CSV table of C-alpha atoms in Angstrom, one decimal:
chain,number,residue,atom,x,y,z
Q,1,UNK,CA,66.1,-50.9,133.9
Q,2,UNK,CA,69.3,-52.3,134.0
Q,3,UNK,CA,72.9,-50.9,134.9
Q,4,UNK,CA,73.9,-50.9,130.8
Q,5,UNK,CA,70.1,-49.3,129.9
Q,6,UNK,CA,71.1,-45.9,132.5
Q,7,UNK,CA,74.6,-45.6,131.2
Q,8,UNK,CA,72.7,-45.7,128.0
Q,9,UNK,CA,70.1,-42.8,128.7
Q,10,UNK,CA,73.2,-40.9,130.5
Q,11,UNK,CA,75.0,-40.8,127.6
Q,12,UNK,CA,72.1,-39.5,125.7
Q,13,UNK,CA,71.5,-37.1,128.2
Q,14,UNK,CA,75.0,-35.9,127.8
Q,15,UNK,CA,74.6,-35.5,124.0
Q,16,UNK,CA,76.3,-39.0,122.9
Q,17,UNK,CA,74.3,-39.7,119.8
Q,18,UNK,CA,72.5,-43.5,120.0
Q,19,UNK,CA,72.7,-44.3,116.7
Q,20,UNK,CA,76.1,-46.4,116.5
Q,21,UNK,CA,77.2,-45.3,120.1
Q,22,UNK,CA,78.9,-48.0,122.4
Q,23,UNK,CA,76.9,-47.7,125.1
Q,24,UNK,CA,73.7,-48.0,123.7
Q,25,UNK,CA,74.4,-51.3,121.5
Q,26,UNK,CA,75.1,-52.5,125.4
Q,27,UNK,CA,71.8,-51.0,126.9
Q,28,UNK,CA,69.8,-53.2,123.8
Q,29,UNK,CA,71.9,-56.4,123.6
Q,30,UNK,CA,70.6,-59.4,125.1
Q,31,UNK,CA,72.8,-60.8,127.9
Q,32,UNK,CA,74.7,-63.5,126.2
Q,33,UNK,CA,75.8,-60.7,123.3
Q,34,UNK,CA,77.1,-58.3,126.0
Q,35,UNK,CA,79.8,-60.1,127.0
Q,36,UNK,CA,80.6,-60.2,123.2
Q,37,UNK,CA,80.4,-56.4,123.4
Q,38,UNK,CA,82.8,-56.5,126.4
Q,39,UNK,CA,85.4,-58.7,124.8
Q,40,UNK,CA,85.5,-56.0,121.4
Q,41,UNK,CA,86.0,-53.5,124.4
Q,42,UNK,CA,89.0,-55.2,125.2
Q,43,UNK,CA,90.2,-55.0,121.7
Q,44,UNK,CA,89.6,-51.7,121.3
Q,45,UNK,CA,91.5,-50.6,124.3
Q,46,UNK,CA,94.3,-52.5,123.1
Q,47,UNK,CA,94.0,-51.4,119.4
Q,48,UNK,CA,94.1,-48.0,120.9
Q,49,UNK,CA,97.0,-48.1,122.7
Q,50,UNK,CA,98.9,-49.6,119.6
Q,51,UNK,CA,97.7,-46.8,117.3
Q,52,UNK,CA,99.1,-44.3,119.1
Q,53,UNK,CA,102.2,-46.3,119.7
Q,54,UNK,CA,102.2,-46.1,115.9
Q,55,UNK,CA,101.9,-42.3,115.5
Q,56,UNK,CA,104.5,-41.8,118.4
Q,57,UNK,CA,107.0,-44.3,116.2
Q,58,UNK,CA,105.6,-42.7,113.0
Q,59,UNK,CA,106.3,-39.0,114.2
Q,60,UNK,CA,109.7,-40.5,115.5
Q,61,UNK,CA,110.4,-41.7,111.8
Q,62,UNK,CA,109.3,-38.8,110.2
Q,63,UNK,CA,111.9,-36.4,111.8
Q,64,UNK,CA,114.5,-38.7,110.8
Q,65,UNK,CA,113.6,-38.7,107.2
Q,66,UNK,CA,113.0,-35.2,107.0
Q,67,UNK,CA,116.9,-34.6,108.1
Q,68,UNK,CA,118.0,-36.7,105.6
Q,69,UNK,CA,115.9,-35.3,102.7
Q,70,UNK,CA,114.1,-38.6,102.1
Q,71,UNK,CA,111.3,-37.4,100.2
Q,72,UNK,CA,109.7,-40.7,99.3
Q,73,UNK,CA,109.7,-41.8,102.7
Q,74,UNK,CA,108.5,-38.6,104.3
Q,75,UNK,CA,105.0,-39.0,101.8
Q,76,UNK,CA,104.4,-42.7,102.9
Q,77,UNK,CA,105.1,-41.7,106.3
Q,78,UNK,CA,102.9,-38.5,106.2
Q,79,UNK,CA,100.0,-40.7,104.4
Q,80,UNK,CA,100.7,-43.8,107.4
Q,81,UNK,CA,100.4,-41.2,110.1
Q,82,UNK,CA,97.0,-39.9,108.6
Q,83,UNK,CA,95.6,-43.4,108.1
Q,84,UNK,CA,96.5,-44.0,112.2
Q,85,UNK,CA,94.7,-41.2,113.3
Q,86,UNK,CA,91.4,-42.0,111.0
Q,87,UNK,CA,91.9,-45.6,112.6
Q,88,UNK,CA,92.1,-44.2,116.0
Q,89,UNK,CA,89.1,-42.0,115.8
Q,90,UNK,CA,87.3,-45.0,114.2
Q,91,UNK,CA,88.2,-47.2,117.0
Q,92,UNK,CA,87.3,-44.7,119.6
Q,93,UNK,CA,83.9,-44.1,118.0
Q,94,UNK,CA,83.4,-47.8,116.7
Q,95,UNK,CA,83.0,-46.6,113.1
Q,96,UNK,CA,83.6,-50.1,111.5
Q,97,UNK,CA,84.7,-48.2,108.0
Q,98,UNK,CA,87.3,-46.3,109.2
Q,99,UNK,CA,88.7,-49.3,111.1
Q,100,UNK,CA,88.4,-51.4,107.6
Q,101,UNK,CA,90.5,-48.3,106.1
Q,102,UNK,CA,93.0,-48.8,108.7
Q,103,UNK,CA,93.3,-52.6,108.5
Q,104,UNK,CA,93.6,-52.4,104.2
Q,105,UNK,CA,96.3,-49.8,105.0
Q,106,UNK,CA,98.0,-51.9,107.2
Q,107,UNK,CA,98.8,-54.7,104.7
Q,108,UNK,CA,100.4,-51.6,102.3
Q,109,UNK,CA,102.3,-50.1,105.1
Q,110,UNK,CA,104.0,-53.8,105.7
Q,111,UNK,CA,104.9,-54.2,102.1
Q,112,UNK,CA,106.3,-50.4,101.9
Q,113,UNK,CA,108.3,-51.7,105.2
Q,114,UNK,CA,109.6,-54.8,103.6
Q,115,UNK,CA,110.5,-52.8,100.7
Q,116,UNK,CA,113.0,-50.4,102.9
Q,117,UNK,CA,114.2,-53.6,104.6
Q,118,UNK,CA,115.3,-54.5,100.9
Q,119,UNK,CA,116.5,-51.4,100.0
Q,120,UNK,CA,119.3,-50.9,102.6
Q,121,UNK,CA,120.0,-54.8,103.0
Q,122,UNK,CA,120.9,-54.4,99.0
Q,123,UNK,CA,118.6,-57.0,98.3
Q,124,UNK,CA,117.5,-57.9,94.8
Q,125,UNK,CA,120.1,-55.5,93.1
Q,126,UNK,CA,118.9,-52.5,95.1
Q,127,UNK,CA,121.4,-50.3,96.0
Q,128,UNK,CA,121.4,-48.2,99.5
Q,129,UNK,CA,124.0,-45.6,97.7
Q,130,UNK,CA,120.8,-44.7,95.3
Q,131,UNK,CA,119.0,-41.5,94.9
Q,132,UNK,CA,115.6,-43.3,95.1
Q,133,UNK,CA,114.5,-42.1,97.9
Q,134,UNK,CA,115.1,-38.7,97.2
Q,135,UNK,CA,113.1,-38.7,93.9
Q,136,UNK,CA,116.8,-38.1,92.2
Q,137,UNK,CA,116.4,-34.4,94.2
Q,138,UNK,CA,119.8,-34.4,96.6
Q,139,UNK,CA,122.8,-36.8,97.4
Q,140,UNK,CA,121.8,-37.1,100.8
Q,141,UNK,CA,121.1,-40.5,102.1
Q,142,UNK,CA,119.8,-41.2,105.6
Q,143,UNK,CA,120.4,-39.0,108.2
Q,144,UNK,CA,121.6,-42.5,110.4
Q,145,UNK,CA,124.6,-42.5,107.6
Q,146,UNK,CA,126.3,-39.7,109.2
Q,147,UNK,CA,124.9,-39.7,112.4
Q,148,UNK,CA,124.5,-43.2,113.4
Q,149,UNK,CA,125.7,-45.0,117.0
Q,150,UNK,CA,129.4,-44.2,117.2
Q,151,UNK,CA,130.2,-42.5,114.2
Q,152,UNK,CA,132.6,-39.9,113.9
Q,153,UNK,CA,132.4,-37.5,110.9
Q,154,UNK,CA,135.1,-36.6,108.4
Q,155,UNK,CA,135.1,-32.6,107.8
Q,156,UNK,CA,135.6,-31.9,104.3
Q,157,UNK,CA,139.3,-30.4,104.0
Q,158,UNK,CA,139.4,-27.2,103.0
Q,159,UNK,CA,141.0,-26.3,99.1
Q,160,UNK,CA,140.1,-29.3,97.8
Q,161,UNK,CA,137.5,-28.1,95.3
Q,162,UNK,CA,134.0,-26.0,95.7
Q,163,UNK,CA,131.9,-27.1,98.4
Q,164,UNK,CA,128.4,-28.6,97.5
Q,165,UNK,CA,125.9,-28.1,100.5
Q,166,UNK,CA,124.0,-30.7,98.9
Q,167,UNK,CA,127.1,-33.4,99.7
Q,168,UNK,CA,127.0,-35.9,102.2
Q,169,UNK,CA,129.7,-36.3,104.8
Q,170,UNK,CA,130.7,-39.5,105.2
Q,171,UNK,CA,131.2,-41.2,109.0
Q,172,UNK,CA,133.9,-43.5,110.1
Q,173,UNK,CA,133.6,-46.0,113.1
Q,174,UNK,CA,130.1,-46.4,113.3
Q,175,UNK,CA,128.8,-49.4,116.0
Q,176,UNK,CA,125.9,-49.9,113.8
Q,177,UNK,CA,126.0,-49.4,109.7
Q,178,UNK,CA,122.8,-46.9,109.2
Q,179,UNK,CA,121.3,-49.9,106.6
Q,180,UNK,CA,120.6,-51.7,109.9
Q,181,UNK,CA,119.3,-49.0,111.5
Q,182,UNK,CA,116.7,-48.3,109.3
Q,183,UNK,CA,116.1,-52.2,108.9
Q,184,UNK,CA,115.0,-52.4,112.2
Q,185,UNK,CA,113.2,-49.1,112.6
Q,186,UNK,CA,111.0,-50.8,109.4
Q,187,UNK,CA,111.1,-54.2,111.3
Q,188,UNK,CA,109.3,-52.5,114.2
Q,189,UNK,CA,106.7,-50.8,112.1
Q,190,UNK,CA,105.9,-54.3,110.3
Q,191,UNK,CA,105.4,-56.0,114.2
Q,192,UNK,CA,103.3,-53.0,115.1
Q,193,UNK,CA,101.1,-53.3,111.8
Q,194,UNK,CA,101.0,-56.7,111.3
Q,195,UNK,CA,99.2,-56.7,115.4
Q,196,UNK,CA,97.5,-53.7,114.6
Q,197,UNK,CA,95.9,-55.1,111.5
Q,198,UNK,CA,94.7,-58.1,113.2
Q,199,UNK,CA,92.9,-56.3,115.8
Q,200,UNK,CA,91.3,-54.4,113.4
Q,201,UNK,CA,90.0,-57.6,111.6
Q,202,UNK,CA,88.9,-59.3,115.0
Q,203,UNK,CA,86.8,-55.7,116.0
Q,204,UNK,CA,85.3,-55.8,112.3
Q,205,UNK,CA,84.1,-58.9,112.5
């Protein structure tokens, strides 16, 4: 009995299901196809790492969107986190359907981030000062608008009128304007999602 078959029997003894299991697919494969399966394993490992990195960056972005009351990006990032977790589970357990869902969402996520870049760089008539990303529920903008690198906040002078707790406090002297910070975040998301989509397509095939 070959080493792969022994691994398969040991996995079965540990309660790992035979159907669709990686070690059983390896044990039952011909020598010619085992190389393909092991190559797929390296791709799966890369996708697992990529999904983990996506989760970290998405959670970081979600925190700053919450701080800026950006409700539309909050909802989009929440869906993204759920799908990435699904893709991570599908990659670990080798569930092709979950991987396909992840690949399809990656295309939608790339499209969304392209829109965010256009929004903050004011491409195509879009204005980063609009209330589009807050559902018109508040006057807040990106958190980076007031807390970006090198920004100094201007506190409102007393006695100049009623204090509006929803009004954003302007900042001056920013080293990097908040629109570029948001665009860089979205660019990173696009690059990672594009790579993840390519890996998912290879594993799915």
